[in-house]
Tab-separated table of C-alpha atoms in Angstrom:
chain	number	residue	atom	x	y	z
A	1348	MET	CA	3.545	-32.319	2.182
A	1349	LYS	CA	5.308	-29.107	3.849
A	1350	HIS	CA	3.486	-27.471	6.683
A	1351	THR	CA	4.045	-23.941	7.616
A	1352	GLN	CA	2.336	-20.873	9.713
A	1353	VAL	CA	1.698	-18.606	6.823
A	1354	LEU	CA	1.631	-19.294	3.314
A	1355	VAL	CA	2.065	-16.158	1.133
A	1356	VAL	CA	0.580	-16.936	-2.645
A	1357	GLY	CA	2.318	-14.145	-4.730
A	1358	GLY	CA	5.597	-12.764	-4.594
A	1359	GLY	CA	5.417	-9.185	-5.834
A	1360	PRO	CA	6.171	-6.164	-3.837
A	1361	VAL	CA	3.073	-6.702	-1.359
A	1362	GLY	CA	3.469	-10.575	-0.882
A	1363	MET	CA	7.355	-10.313	-0.389
A	1364	LEU	CA	6.673	-7.323	2.274
A	1365	VAL	CA	4.260	-9.634	4.091
A	1366	ALA	CA	6.807	-12.363	4.052
A	1367	ALA	CA	9.547	-9.969	5.145
A	1368	GLU	CA	7.743	-8.897	7.940
A	1369	LEU	CA	6.435	-12.013	9.127
A	1370	GLY	CA	10.184	-13.521	8.949
A	1371	HIS	CA	11.298	-10.464	11.412
A	1372	HIS	CA	8.758	-11.776	13.868
A	1373	GLY	CA	10.166	-15.396	13.455
A	1374	VAL	CA	7.112	-16.394	11.946
A	1375	ARG	CA	7.295	-19.578	9.927
A	1376	THR	CA	6.481	-18.291	6.138
A	1377	VAL	CA	6.492	-19.789	2.744
A	1378	VAL	CA	6.231	-17.658	-0.626
A	1379	LEU	CA	4.702	-19.336	-3.762
A	1380	GLU	CA	5.307	-17.229	-6.929
A	1381	ALA	CA	4.745	-18.453	-10.314
A	1382	GLU	CA	7.542	-16.280	-12.185
A	1383	PRO	CA	11.007	-17.860	-11.592
A	1384	ARG	CA	12.467	-14.377	-11.222
A	1385	THR	CA	11.518	-10.737	-10.833
A	1386	VAL	CA	10.369	-9.044	-14.127
A	1387	ASP	CA	11.065	-5.834	-14.805
A	1388	ARG	CA	8.001	-4.163	-16.160
A	1389	PRO	CA	6.990	-0.381	-16.741
A	1390	LYS	CA	4.467	-0.482	-13.947
A	1391	ALA	CA	4.143	1.191	-10.633
A	1392	GLY	CA	7.233	3.473	-9.762
A	1393	THR	CA	6.134	6.003	-6.879
A	1394	LEU	CA	5.692	5.665	-3.497
A	1395	HIS	CA	3.582	8.355	-1.785
A	1396	ALA	CA	3.934	9.839	1.849
A	1397	ARG	CA	2.067	7.277	4.157
A	1398	THR	CA	3.619	4.432	2.415
A	1399	ALA	CA	6.969	5.841	2.970
A	1400	GLN	CA	6.482	6.780	6.428
A	1401	GLY	CA	5.232	3.221	7.238
A	1402	LEU	CA	8.228	1.651	5.437
A	1403	ALA	CA	10.722	3.872	7.224
A	1404	ARG	CA	9.227	2.798	10.693
A	1405	ARG	CA	9.687	-0.650	9.785
A	1406	GLY	CA	13.333	-0.073	8.710
A	1407	HIS	CA	12.708	-0.554	4.807
A	1408	LEU	CA	13.536	3.134	3.970
A	1409	PRO	CA	16.086	5.706	5.543
A	1410	VAL	CA	14.982	8.598	7.513
A	1411	PRO	CA	16.873	11.135	9.049
A	1412	VAL	CA	16.518	11.759	12.873
A	1413	ALA	CA	13.941	13.769	13.570
A	1414	THR	CA	15.356	16.875	15.743
A	1415	GLU	CA	13.250	19.844	17.151
A	1416	ASP	CA	14.503	22.301	14.057
A	1417	LEU	CA	12.479	20.301	12.002
A	1418	LEU	CA	9.227	20.492	13.652
A	1419	GLY	CA	6.593	22.712	11.975
A	1420	ARG	CA	8.686	22.299	8.727
A	1421	GLY	CA	7.435	20.535	5.759
A	1422	ARG	CA	8.703	19.047	2.670
A	1423	ALA	CA	6.631	19.493	-0.629
A	1424	GLU	CA	6.485	17.793	-4.104
A	1425	GLY	CA	4.877	18.871	-7.091
A	1426	PHE	CA	2.549	16.192	-8.312
A	1427	HIS	CA	-0.904	16.005	-10.711
A	1428	PHE	CA	-4.718	15.837	-10.462
A	1429	ALA	CA	-6.673	13.860	-13.220
A	1430	GLY	CA	-3.247	14.497	-15.326
A	1431	ALA	CA	-3.555	18.468	-14.758
A	1432	PRO	CA	-0.275	19.799	-12.737
A	1433	GLY	CA	-1.055	22.057	-9.951
A	1434	LEU	CA	-1.387	19.296	-6.941
A	1435	VAL	CA	1.214	19.467	-4.138
A	1436	ILE	CA	1.824	16.666	-1.761
A	1437	THR	CA	3.367	17.475	1.511
A	1438	ALA	CA	4.759	15.349	4.626
A	1439	PRO	CA	6.525	16.833	7.601
A	1440	ALA	CA	10.056	17.288	7.494
A	1441	THR	CA	10.829	14.681	10.295
A	1442	GLU	CA	9.408	12.168	7.494
A	1443	PRO	CA	10.692	10.911	4.221
A	1444	ARG	CA	10.084	13.083	1.122
A	1445	PRO	CA	6.437	12.885	0.288
A	1446	VAL	CA	6.938	11.547	-3.394
A	1447	LEU	CA	9.634	8.811	-4.152
A	1448	GLY	CA	10.386	7.352	-7.257
A	1449	ARG	CA	11.130	3.714	-6.684
A	1450	SER	CA	10.165	0.907	-9.100
A	1451	GLN	CA	8.097	-1.938	-8.219
A	1452	ALA	CA	10.962	-4.646	-9.390
A	1453	ALA	CA	13.014	-2.856	-7.034
A	1454	LEU	CA	10.842	-3.141	-4.391
A	1455	GLU	CA	10.432	-6.883	-4.912
A	1456	ARG	CA	13.898	-7.676	-4.970
A	1457	ASP	CA	14.591	-5.467	-1.666
A	1458	PHE	CA	11.689	-7.482	0.414
A	1459	GLU	CA	12.896	-10.648	-1.217
A	1460	LEU	CA	16.112	-10.432	0.031
A	1461	ARG	CA	15.142	-9.298	3.503
A	1462	ALA	CA	12.561	-12.133	3.737
A	1463	ARG	CA	15.084	-14.512	2.510
A	1464	GLU	CA	17.626	-13.161	5.271
A	1465	ARG	CA	14.952	-13.609	7.859
A	1466	GLY	CA	14.425	-17.593	7.176
A	1467	VAL	CA	11.327	-17.138	4.714
A	1468	ASP	CA	11.121	-20.069	2.313
A	1469	VAL	CA	10.441	-18.279	-0.976
A	1470	LEU	CA	9.542	-20.967	-3.849
A	1471	ARG	CA	9.795	-19.451	-7.377
A	1472	GLY	CA	8.111	-21.034	-10.278
A	1473	HIS	CA	5.507	-22.365	-8.376
A	1474	ARG	CA	1.929	-21.730	-9.471
A	1475	VAL	CA	-1.144	-22.315	-7.189
A	1476	THR	CA	-3.561	-24.649	-8.823
A	1477	ASP	CA	-5.974	-25.289	-5.838
A	1478	ILE	CA	-6.862	-24.124	-2.499
A	1479	VAL	CA	-8.884	-25.692	0.068
A	1480	GLN	CA	-9.711	-24.339	3.801
A	1481	GLY	CA	-10.679	-26.064	6.682
A	1482	PRO	CA	-11.676	-25.102	10.080
A	1483	ASP	CA	-7.912	-25.242	11.774
A	1484	SER	CA	-5.694	-24.800	8.368
A	1485	VAL	CA	-5.523	-24.381	4.448
A	1486	HIS	CA	-4.701	-26.824	2.213
A	1487	VAL	CA	-2.781	-25.431	-0.948
A	1488	SER	CA	-1.581	-27.500	-4.031
A	1489	ALA	CA	0.966	-25.853	-6.349
A	1490	GLN	CA	2.439	-26.891	-9.649
A	1491	GLY	CA	6.286	-26.458	-9.445
A	1492	PRO	CA	9.514	-27.367	-11.528
A	1493	ASP	CA	9.528	-30.866	-10.126
A	1494	GLY	CA	5.922	-31.302	-10.400
A	1495	GLU	CA	3.130	-30.878	-7.775
A	1496	ARG	CA	3.721	-29.959	-4.158
A	1497	ARG	CA	1.173	-29.637	-1.360
A	1498	PHE	CA	1.208	-27.272	1.499
A	1499	THR	CA	-0.652	-26.774	4.707
A	1500	ALA	CA	-0.741	-23.499	6.369
A	1501	GLU	CA	-2.319	-21.815	9.745
A	1502	TYR	CA	-3.163	-18.937	7.345
A	1503	VAL	CA	-2.690	-17.905	3.633
A	1504	VAL	CA	-2.189	-14.412	2.407
A	1505	GLY	CA	-3.477	-14.070	-1.220
A	1506	ALA	CA	-0.851	-11.533	-2.865
A	1507	ASP	CA	-1.240	-12.808	-6.342
A	1508	GLY	CA	-2.592	-9.925	-8.232
A	1509	ALA	CA	-5.421	-8.717	-10.367
A	1510	ARG	CA	-6.131	-12.231	-11.408
A	1511	SER	CA	-5.837	-14.011	-8.314
A	1512	THR	CA	-6.298	-17.587	-7.930
A	1513	VAL	CA	-6.794	-17.488	-4.336
A	1514	ARG	CA	-9.760	-15.066	-4.695
A	1515	GLU	CA	-11.014	-17.014	-7.874
A	1516	ARG	CA	-10.769	-20.582	-6.135
A	1517	LEU	CA	-12.329	-19.281	-2.619
A	1518	GLY	CA	-15.167	-17.391	-4.446
A	1519	PHE	CA	-14.857	-13.734	-2.682
A	1520	PRO	CA	-17.726	-12.088	-3.566
A	1521	ALA	CA	-16.816	-8.221	-4.970
A	1522	ASP	CA	-18.441	-5.104	-6.048
A	1523	THR	CA	-17.298	-3.956	-9.518
A	1524	HIS	CA	-17.622	-1.087	-11.886
A	1525	PRO	CA	-17.176	-1.966	-16.021
A	1526	ALA	CA	-14.699	-0.629	-17.882
A	1527	THR	CA	-15.220	2.144	-20.113
A	1528	VAL	CA	-11.925	3.078	-21.544
A	1529	SER	CA	-9.062	1.188	-23.128
A	1530	ALA	CA	-5.622	2.097	-22.535
A	1531	GLY	CA	-2.213	0.893	-23.697
A	1532	LEU	CA	1.182	0.992	-22.535
A	1533	GLY	CA	4.471	0.483	-24.123
A	1534	LEU	CA	8.381	0.517	-23.223
A	1535	VAL	CA	9.479	1.415	-26.533
A	1536	ARG	CA	12.192	3.290	-28.400
A	1537	LEU	CA	10.677	6.907	-29.404
A	1538	THR	CA	12.780	7.588	-32.902
A	1539	ASP	CA	11.678	10.893	-32.894
A	1540	PRO	CA	11.344	12.265	-29.524
A	1541	ASP	CA	10.580	15.610	-30.212
A	1542	SER	CA	7.164	14.489	-31.984
A	1543	VAL	CA	5.996	13.269	-28.582
A	1544	PRO	CA	4.374	15.986	-25.898
A	1545	TYR	CA	5.925	15.124	-22.576
A	1546	GLY	CA	4.418	14.210	-19.665
A	1547	TRP	CA	0.431	14.224	-19.440
A	1548	HIS	CA	-1.073	15.507	-22.826
A	1549	ARG	CA	-4.810	15.739	-23.562
A	1550	THR	CA	-6.509	16.187	-26.919
A	1551	PRO	CA	-10.181	15.956	-27.944
A	1552	ARG	CA	-9.305	12.242	-28.861
A	1553	GLY	CA	-7.739	11.263	-25.630
A	1554	TRP	CA	-4.694	11.134	-23.709
A	1555	THR	CA	-0.940	10.382	-24.163
A	1556	ILE	CA	1.228	10.015	-21.319
A	1557	ALA	CA	4.899	9.960	-21.906
A	1558	GLY	CA	7.949	9.675	-20.020
A	1559	VAL	CA	10.454	10.463	-22.795
A	1560	ASP	CA	13.966	9.228	-22.992
A	1561	PRO	CA	15.761	10.494	-26.162
A	1562	TYR	CA	18.714	7.811	-25.632
A	1563	GLY	CA	17.002	4.794	-24.697
A	1564	HIS	CA	13.387	3.307	-24.007
A	1565	SER	CA	10.617	5.543	-23.355
A	1566	ARG	CA	7.569	4.789	-20.895
A	1567	PHE	CA	4.445	5.651	-23.423
A	1568	ILE	CA	0.939	5.147	-22.676
A	1569	THR	CA	-2.342	5.916	-24.650
A	1570	ILE	CA	-5.760	6.306	-23.196
A	1571	ASP	CA	-8.771	5.819	-25.499
A	1572	PHE	CA	-12.124	6.915	-24.055
A	1573	ARG	CA	-14.490	5.505	-26.933
A	1574	GLY	CA	-14.979	2.453	-25.081
A	1575	PRO	CA	-13.418	-0.770	-23.543
A	1576	HIS	CA	-11.171	-2.841	-25.778
A	1577	PRO	CA	-13.444	-5.761	-27.276
A	1578	ASP	CA	-10.666	-8.371	-25.804
A	1579	ARG	CA	-8.777	-6.699	-23.021
A	1580	HIS	CA	-6.996	-10.146	-22.706
A	1581	SER	CA	-5.479	-9.679	-26.129
A	1582	PRO	CA	-1.815	-8.871	-26.796
A	1583	LEU	CA	-1.442	-5.486	-27.635
A	1584	THR	CA	1.132	-4.790	-30.532
A	1585	LEU	CA	3.356	-2.123	-31.255
A	1586	ASP	CA	1.442	-1.213	-34.387
A	1587	GLU	CA	-2.027	-0.943	-32.061
A	1588	LEU	CA	0.261	1.447	-29.854
A	1589	ARG	CA	1.496	3.560	-32.690
A	1590	GLN	CA	-1.905	4.020	-34.476
A	1591	GLU	CA	-3.317	4.985	-31.402
A	1592	ALA	CA	-0.794	7.425	-30.507
A	1593	GLU	CA	-1.003	8.840	-34.112
A	1594	ARG	CA	-4.771	9.172	-33.749
A	1595	ILE	CA	-4.535	11.114	-30.416
A	1596	ILE	CA	-1.761	13.253	-30.926
A	1597	GLY	CA	-2.734	13.977	-34.282
A	1598	HIS	CA	0.600	13.227	-36.375
A	1599	ARG	CA	3.110	10.722	-37.241
A	1600	VAL	CA	4.815	8.927	-33.789
A	1601	PRO	CA	7.608	6.788	-35.041
A	1602	MET	CA	8.664	4.015	-32.416
A	1603	ALA	CA	10.276	0.973	-32.694
A	1604	ASP	CA	11.975	-1.711	-30.523
A	1605	PRO	CA	9.219	-2.902	-27.779
A	1606	ARG	CA	10.706	-3.995	-24.366
A	1607	HIS	CA	7.142	-4.404	-22.850
A	1608	LEU	CA	3.676	-4.144	-24.434
A	1609	SER	CA	0.286	-4.443	-22.039
A	1610	ARG	CA	-3.206	-3.244	-22.238
A	1611	PHE	CA	-5.220	-1.837	-19.036
A	1612	SER	CA	-8.773	-0.375	-18.575
A	1613	ASP	CA	-10.634	1.590	-15.728
A	1614	PHE	CA	-12.458	-1.677	-14.627
A	1615	ALA	CA	-12.506	-1.780	-10.966
A	1616	ARG	CA	-13.108	-4.445	-8.257
A	1617	LEU	CA	-13.137	-4.431	-4.499
A	1618	VAL	CA	-13.918	-7.462	-2.528
A	1619	ARG	CA	-16.834	-7.111	0.147
A	1620	ASP	CA	-14.458	-8.686	2.929
A	1621	TYR	CA	-10.466	-8.752	2.826
A	1622	ARG	CA	-11.028	-11.948	4.984
A	1623	GLN	CA	-12.501	-15.467	4.561
A	1624	GLY	CA	-11.709	-17.739	7.472
A	1625	ARG	CA	-8.065	-18.376	7.520
A	1626	VAL	CA	-7.449	-16.683	4.208
A	1627	PHE	CA	-6.666	-12.807	3.328
A	1628	LEU	CA	-6.458	-11.038	0.328
A	1629	ALA	CA	-4.144	-8.157	0.061
A	1630	GLY	CA	-3.376	-5.611	-2.946
A	1631	ASP	CA	-4.633	-5.949	-6.450
A	1632	ALA	CA	-6.167	-9.394	-5.288
A	1633	ALA	CA	-8.464	-7.446	-2.980
A	1634	HIS	CA	-8.689	-4.329	-4.969
A	1635	ILE	CA	-8.291	-2.779	-8.823
A	1636	HIS	CA	-8.830	0.686	-10.310
A	1637	PHE	CA	-7.847	3.076	-13.086
A	1638	ALA	CA	-4.005	3.445	-12.688
A	1639	VAL	CA	-3.750	7.314	-12.096
A	1640	GLY	CA	-1.590	8.802	-9.682
A	1641	GLY	CA	0.179	5.896	-8.445
A	1642	GLN	CA	-1.998	4.669	-5.797
A	1643	GLY	CA	-2.276	0.901	-6.115
A	1644	LEU	CA	0.985	-0.072	-5.402
A	1645	ASN	CA	1.085	2.048	-2.264
A	1646	LEU	CA	-2.424	0.703	-1.213
A	1647	GLY	CA	-1.178	-2.768	-1.258
A	1648	LEU	CA	1.914	-1.895	0.503
A	1649	GLN	CA	-0.102	-0.486	3.140
A	1650	ASP	CA	-2.269	-3.626	3.224
A	1651	ALA	CA	0.612	-5.676	4.097
A	1652	LEU	CA	1.946	-3.261	6.747
A	1653	ASN	CA	-1.253	-3.679	8.278
A	1654	LEU	CA	-2.151	-7.010	8.307
A	1655	SER	CA	1.683	-8.486	8.740
A	1656	TRP	CA	1.979	-7.665	12.592
A	1657	LYS	CA	-1.776	-8.821	13.468
A	1658	LEU	CA	-0.907	-11.871	12.176
A	1659	ALA	CA	2.433	-12.069	13.878
A	1660	HIS	CA	0.603	-11.459	16.985
A	1661	THR	CA	-2.337	-13.894	16.394
A	1662	LEU	CA	0.333	-16.746	15.790
A	1663	ALA	CA	2.180	-15.828	19.106
A	1664	GLY	CA	-1.039	-15.587	21.163
A	1665	THR	CA	-0.595	-12.206	21.800
A	1666	ALA	CA	-3.520	-10.922	20.193
A	1667	GLY	CA	-6.938	-9.569	21.172
A	1668	LYS	CA	-10.070	-10.956	20.535
A	1669	ASP	CA	-10.844	-10.261	16.919
A	1670	LEU	CA	-7.706	-8.654	15.879
A	1671	LEU	CA	-7.471	-9.952	12.432
A	1672	ASP	CA	-11.136	-8.824	11.812
A	1673	THR	CA	-9.632	-5.364	12.124
A	1674	TYR	CA	-7.402	-5.875	8.993
A	1675	ASP	CA	-10.857	-5.775	6.742
A	1676	ALA	CA	-12.579	-2.896	8.851
A	1677	GLU	CA	-9.105	-0.733	8.474
A	1678	ARG	CA	-8.214	-1.422	4.653
A	1679	ARG	CA	-11.423	-1.880	3.066
A	1680	PRO	CA	-12.434	1.690	3.321
A	1681	ALA	CA	-9.144	2.589	1.934
A	1682	GLY	CA	-9.469	0.664	-0.794
A	1683	ARG	CA	-12.979	2.058	-1.287
A	1684	ARG	CA	-11.833	5.478	-1.063
A	1685	VAL	CA	-8.867	4.955	-3.934
A	1686	ILE	CA	-11.518	3.552	-6.176
A	1687	ASP	CA	-13.806	6.348	-5.621
A	1688	ASN	CA	-11.151	8.908	-6.144
A	1689	THR	CA	-9.948	7.280	-9.371
A	1690	ARG	CA	-13.077	7.185	-10.673
A	1691	ALA	CA	-13.553	10.863	-10.065
A	1692	GLN	CA	-10.177	11.852	-11.664
A	1693	LEU	CA	-10.787	9.698	-14.898
A	1694	ALA	CA	-14.353	11.715	-15.115
A	1695	LEU	CA	-12.603	14.967	-15.257
A	1696	MET	CA	-9.989	13.438	-17.678
A	1697	ARG	CA	-12.688	12.547	-20.254
A	1698	PRO	CA	-11.790	14.863	-23.164
A	1699	ASP	CA	-15.102	16.214	-23.448
A	1700	PRO	CA	-14.887	19.778	-24.361
A	1701	GLY	CA	-18.464	20.340	-22.276
A	1702	LEU	CA	-16.143	19.346	-19.189
A	1703	ASP	CA	-13.677	22.330	-19.775
A	1704	PRO	CA	-15.583	24.501	-17.206
A	1705	LEU	CA	-15.516	21.675	-14.388
A	1706	ARG	CA	-11.793	21.371	-15.065
A	1707	ASP	CA	-11.231	25.186	-14.788
A	1708	LEU	CA	-13.130	25.035	-11.761
A	1709	VAL	CA	-11.352	22.148	-10.018
A	1710	ALA	CA	-8.054	24.045	-11.183
A	1711	GLU	CA	-9.062	27.147	-9.421
A	1712	LEU	CA	-9.936	24.937	-6.372
A	1713	LEU	CA	-6.252	23.616	-6.537
A	1714	GLY	CA	-4.939	27.292	-5.738
A	1715	ILE	CA	-6.472	27.488	-2.280
A	1716	ASP	CA	-4.220	25.835	-0.180
A	1717	ALA	CA	-6.923	23.904	2.128
A	1718	VAL	CA	-8.206	21.993	-0.740
A	1719	ASN	CA	-5.044	21.199	-2.283
A	1720	THR	CA	-3.766	19.914	0.868
A	1721	ARG	CA	-6.857	17.662	1.429
A	1722	LEU	CA	-6.451	16.340	-2.263
A	1723	GLY	CA	-2.558	15.931	-1.604
A	1724	HIS	CA	-3.521	14.054	1.764
A	1725	MET	CA	-6.031	11.741	-0.123
A	1726	ILE	CA	-3.886	10.719	-2.913
A	1727	SER	CA	-1.093	10.257	-0.578
A	1728	ALA	CA	-3.221	8.352	1.966
A	1729	GLN	CA	-2.220	11.027	4.777
A	1730	GLU	CA	-6.018	11.377	5.506
A	1731	THR	CA	-6.095	7.947	6.387
A	1732	VAL	CA	-7.736	7.401	9.965
A	1733	TYR	CA	-8.676	3.884	11.160
A	1734	PRO	CA	-12.021	3.428	13.335
A	1735	ALA	CA	-11.787	3.346	16.961
A	1736	ARG	CA	-11.352	-0.144	18.296
A	1737	THR	CA	-11.120	0.193	22.107
A	1738	GLY	CA	-13.444	2.615	23.192
A	1739	HIS	CA	-11.200	3.390	25.782
A	1740	GLY	CA	-8.979	6.227	24.659
A	1741	SER	CA	-9.841	9.279	22.896
A	1742	ARG	CA	-10.320	11.231	19.532
A	1743	TRP	CA	-6.634	10.597	18.599
A	1744	GLU	CA	-7.118	6.537	18.459
A	1745	GLY	CA	-6.882	5.344	14.744
A	1746	ARG	CA	-4.503	8.386	13.561
A	1747	PHE	CA	-1.159	8.020	12.462
A	1748	LEU	CA	1.338	9.563	14.810
A	1749	PRO	CA	4.385	11.649	13.235
A	1750	ASN	CA	7.661	11.166	13.828
A	1751	LEU	CA	8.729	12.997	17.049
A	1752	PRO	CA	11.886	13.612	18.514
A	1753	LEU	CA	12.097	12.485	21.919
A	1754	THR	CA	14.940	12.162	24.738
A	1755	THR	CA	15.020	9.232	26.732
A	1756	ALA	CA	17.608	7.788	29.224
A	1757	ALA	CA	19.642	6.425	26.513
A	1758	GLY	CA	19.967	9.809	24.842
A	1759	PRO	CA	18.299	11.375	21.784
A	1760	THR	CA	16.113	9.444	19.327
A	1761	ASP	CA	12.739	9.707	17.598
A	1762	LEU	CA	9.518	7.601	17.051
A	1763	THR	CA	10.536	5.794	14.213
A	1764	ARG	CA	13.707	4.580	15.880
A	1765	LEU	CA	11.664	3.454	18.411
A	1766	LEU	CA	9.474	1.214	16.098
A	1767	LEU	CA	12.003	-0.380	14.249
A	1768	PRO	CA	12.087	-3.523	16.390
A	1769	GLY	CA	8.441	-4.122	15.154
A	1770	ARG	CA	6.884	-4.147	18.511
A	1771	PRO	CA	4.185	-1.738	19.894
A	1772	VAL	CA	5.174	1.361	21.832
A	1773	LEU	CA	3.955	2.780	25.189
A	1774	LEU	CA	5.436	6.359	25.457
A	1775	LEU	CA	5.382	7.787	28.919
A	1776	LEU	CA	5.285	11.411	28.485
A	1777	GLY	CA	3.782	13.307	31.090
A	1778	GLU	CA	3.728	13.801	34.993
A	1779	ALA	CA	1.012	11.109	35.177
A	1780	GLY	CA	3.327	8.960	32.701
A	1781	PRO	CA	4.565	6.779	35.587
A	1782	VAL	CA	0.801	6.033	36.617
A	1783	HIS	CA	0.360	4.424	33.079
A	1784	GLY	CA	3.235	2.518	33.066
A	1785	GLU	CA	2.278	0.548	36.286
A	1786	GLN	CA	-0.631	-0.182	34.312
A	1787	GLY	CA	1.171	-1.247	31.052
A	1788	ALA	CA	3.689	-3.388	32.756
A	1789	ALA	CA	1.574	-6.497	32.760
A	1790	TRP	CA	2.006	-6.313	28.990
A	1791	ALA	CA	5.721	-6.032	29.315
A	1792	HIS	CA	6.025	-9.339	27.219
A	1793	VAL	CA	4.172	-7.435	24.238
A	1794	VAL	CA	4.828	-3.997	24.417
A	1795	ARG	CA	7.862	-1.616	24.766
A	1796	THR	CA	7.186	0.947	27.504
A	1797	VAL	CA	9.472	3.776	26.988
A	1798	SER	CA	9.636	6.953	29.099
A	1799	ALA	CA	10.260	9.991	26.915
A	1800	ALA	CA	10.780	14.039	27.090
A	1801	PRO	CA	9.333	15.295	23.757
A	1802	ALA	CA	11.135	18.457	22.321
A	1803	ARG	CA	7.654	20.281	22.602
A	1804	PRO	CA	4.547	19.632	24.497
A	1805	LEU	CA	2.183	16.836	23.392
A	1806	PRO	CA	-1.376	16.761	24.072
A	1807	TRP	CA	-1.171	13.259	25.987
A	1808	ASP	CA	0.760	11.782	29.267
A	1809	ALA	CA	1.017	8.681	27.631
A	1810	VAL	CA	0.215	6.991	24.008
A	1811	LEU	CA	0.337	3.370	22.743
A	1812	VAL	CA	1.592	3.315	19.193
A	1813	ARG	CA	1.121	0.302	16.926
A	1814	PRO	CA	3.823	-1.422	15.165
A	1815	ASP	CA	2.855	0.389	11.914
A	1816	GLY	CA	2.681	3.546	13.507
A	1817	TYR	CA	-1.154	4.291	14.043
A	1818	ILE	CA	-2.383	5.106	17.489
A	1819	ALA	CA	-3.745	2.386	19.540
A	1820	TRP	CA	-4.802	4.702	22.450
A	1821	ALA	CA	-3.946	8.046	23.924
A	1822	SER	CA	-4.385	9.490	27.607
A	1823	ASP	CA	-5.821	12.840	27.007
A	1824	GLY	CA	-8.824	14.913	28.538
A	1825	GLY	CA	-8.714	13.061	31.713
A	1826	SER	CA	-8.600	9.330	30.252
A	1827	LEU	CA	-7.687	7.078	33.438
A	1828	ALA	CA	-4.805	4.393	33.875
A	1829	GLY	CA	-7.484	1.929	33.981
A	1830	SER	CA	-8.673	2.529	30.316
A	1831	LEU	CA	-5.002	1.872	29.172
A	1832	ALA	CA	-5.280	-1.865	30.574
A	1833	GLY	CA	-8.602	-2.082	28.712
A	1834	ALA	CA	-6.867	-0.991	25.463
A	1835	LEU	CA	-4.003	-3.257	25.832
A	1836	GLY	CA	-6.443	-6.111	26.483
A	1837	ASP	CA	-8.388	-5.458	23.175
A	1838	TRP	CA	-5.206	-4.948	21.049
A	1839	PHE	CA	-2.815	-7.577	22.711
A	1840	GLY	CA	-4.940	-9.961	24.879
A	1841	GLU	CA	-4.855	-11.148	28.753
A	1842	PRO	CA	-2.075	-9.314	30.404
A	1843	ARG	CA	0.817	-11.753	32.113
A	1844	ARG	CA	0.741	-12.567	35.614
A	1845	ARG	CA	3.588	-11.423	37.744
A	1846	THR	CA	5.589	-14.173	39.496
């Protein structure tokens, strides 16, 4: 029997990111993944702004050093809402691009490499068959290449996808929305590429989505609004995909040589609690929804960034009371938000001519900058604000802190680079900063304190930033240094006595 601190079930991008982050903190971690190797499938391939920002703060994505001349400037990328063009996703110029193309398989490989480099034991070809939770540990059985193996762990993270064994074995209750559409996805060779409309294409009979490669294999999707498929687990065939494409488009669509075929629907599920004792769910194991806007992968990666540092502090004995409960409190509303907005988009996509006035109205509203920005921030999760935990801070608590150019005693830097070590950072920024620094000294074993001069005035004398980039506490409007001590205790436990 193998003992470990954290066992991650599922080695997709979400599970591998959890493992890589835990490995960075020195947590003994094992990953159990059923697939013997990374499988290249034409699945999610978009990283949205908030995910890219979080990954950059953890060193998984490059970002240019923030400078004063970049403040107030932005980056913009065109996107779609409910399949219609016109949405613009923006982000500060001090951050990565707001929309990045990166395949799920490439992310999985990158995170796995980092996890292995950090001492994580990645066991591929191991399929979990049973999981039993006790008061002090979790017992997991898995079938591997050499037979059955057993593991015990202090905590388990179920990142094993939509058909999660962890979720099913432990009976996580969930709220669901039944399927109403049937969709097919294929990576196929379109032998007459000019016969296929590029991009998102709606007809009175449904939608096709085509990323046409005239020289290779194309990603091709059909969406049938006549109802769910009677057997959603039956394999999709090339003939079925071709016939459905021809029905929707209205003429022949020659295709051949399928490399991948699958079907999906708009079935949605959200577990009622992301935590059950010592077991947590992340990614598709916790939430699934209609695949529009590329939000599912991003939602799962943000789960991973949120949970991993909290597990690391808990195992190190530097976590405040009930820190692990904040994972569900923060991430479940984010999951609900994505499920709701994808259902709203699908309603707009239904090929009913009676919806044309509504579609025209939404297109008109997208022409209003404030509306466009609001929807862009929703799709890219930049609207996410976590509930206040401490009661000791300000209205800034729970908000994401944009990357800031800073000058420290060591020279110019920025917030992203200060967060790369994975520790929470207490920034001392104003005249009252030294007072807050004195209060924070008792948590020096946990929190990195940095005196810095911002490029432009900020509304705080001091701000405490979590490892994932969100504000844990901020001093503004006359907050006292004593409130910082309370916030540090809430987040990171008891202070260390000075000797």
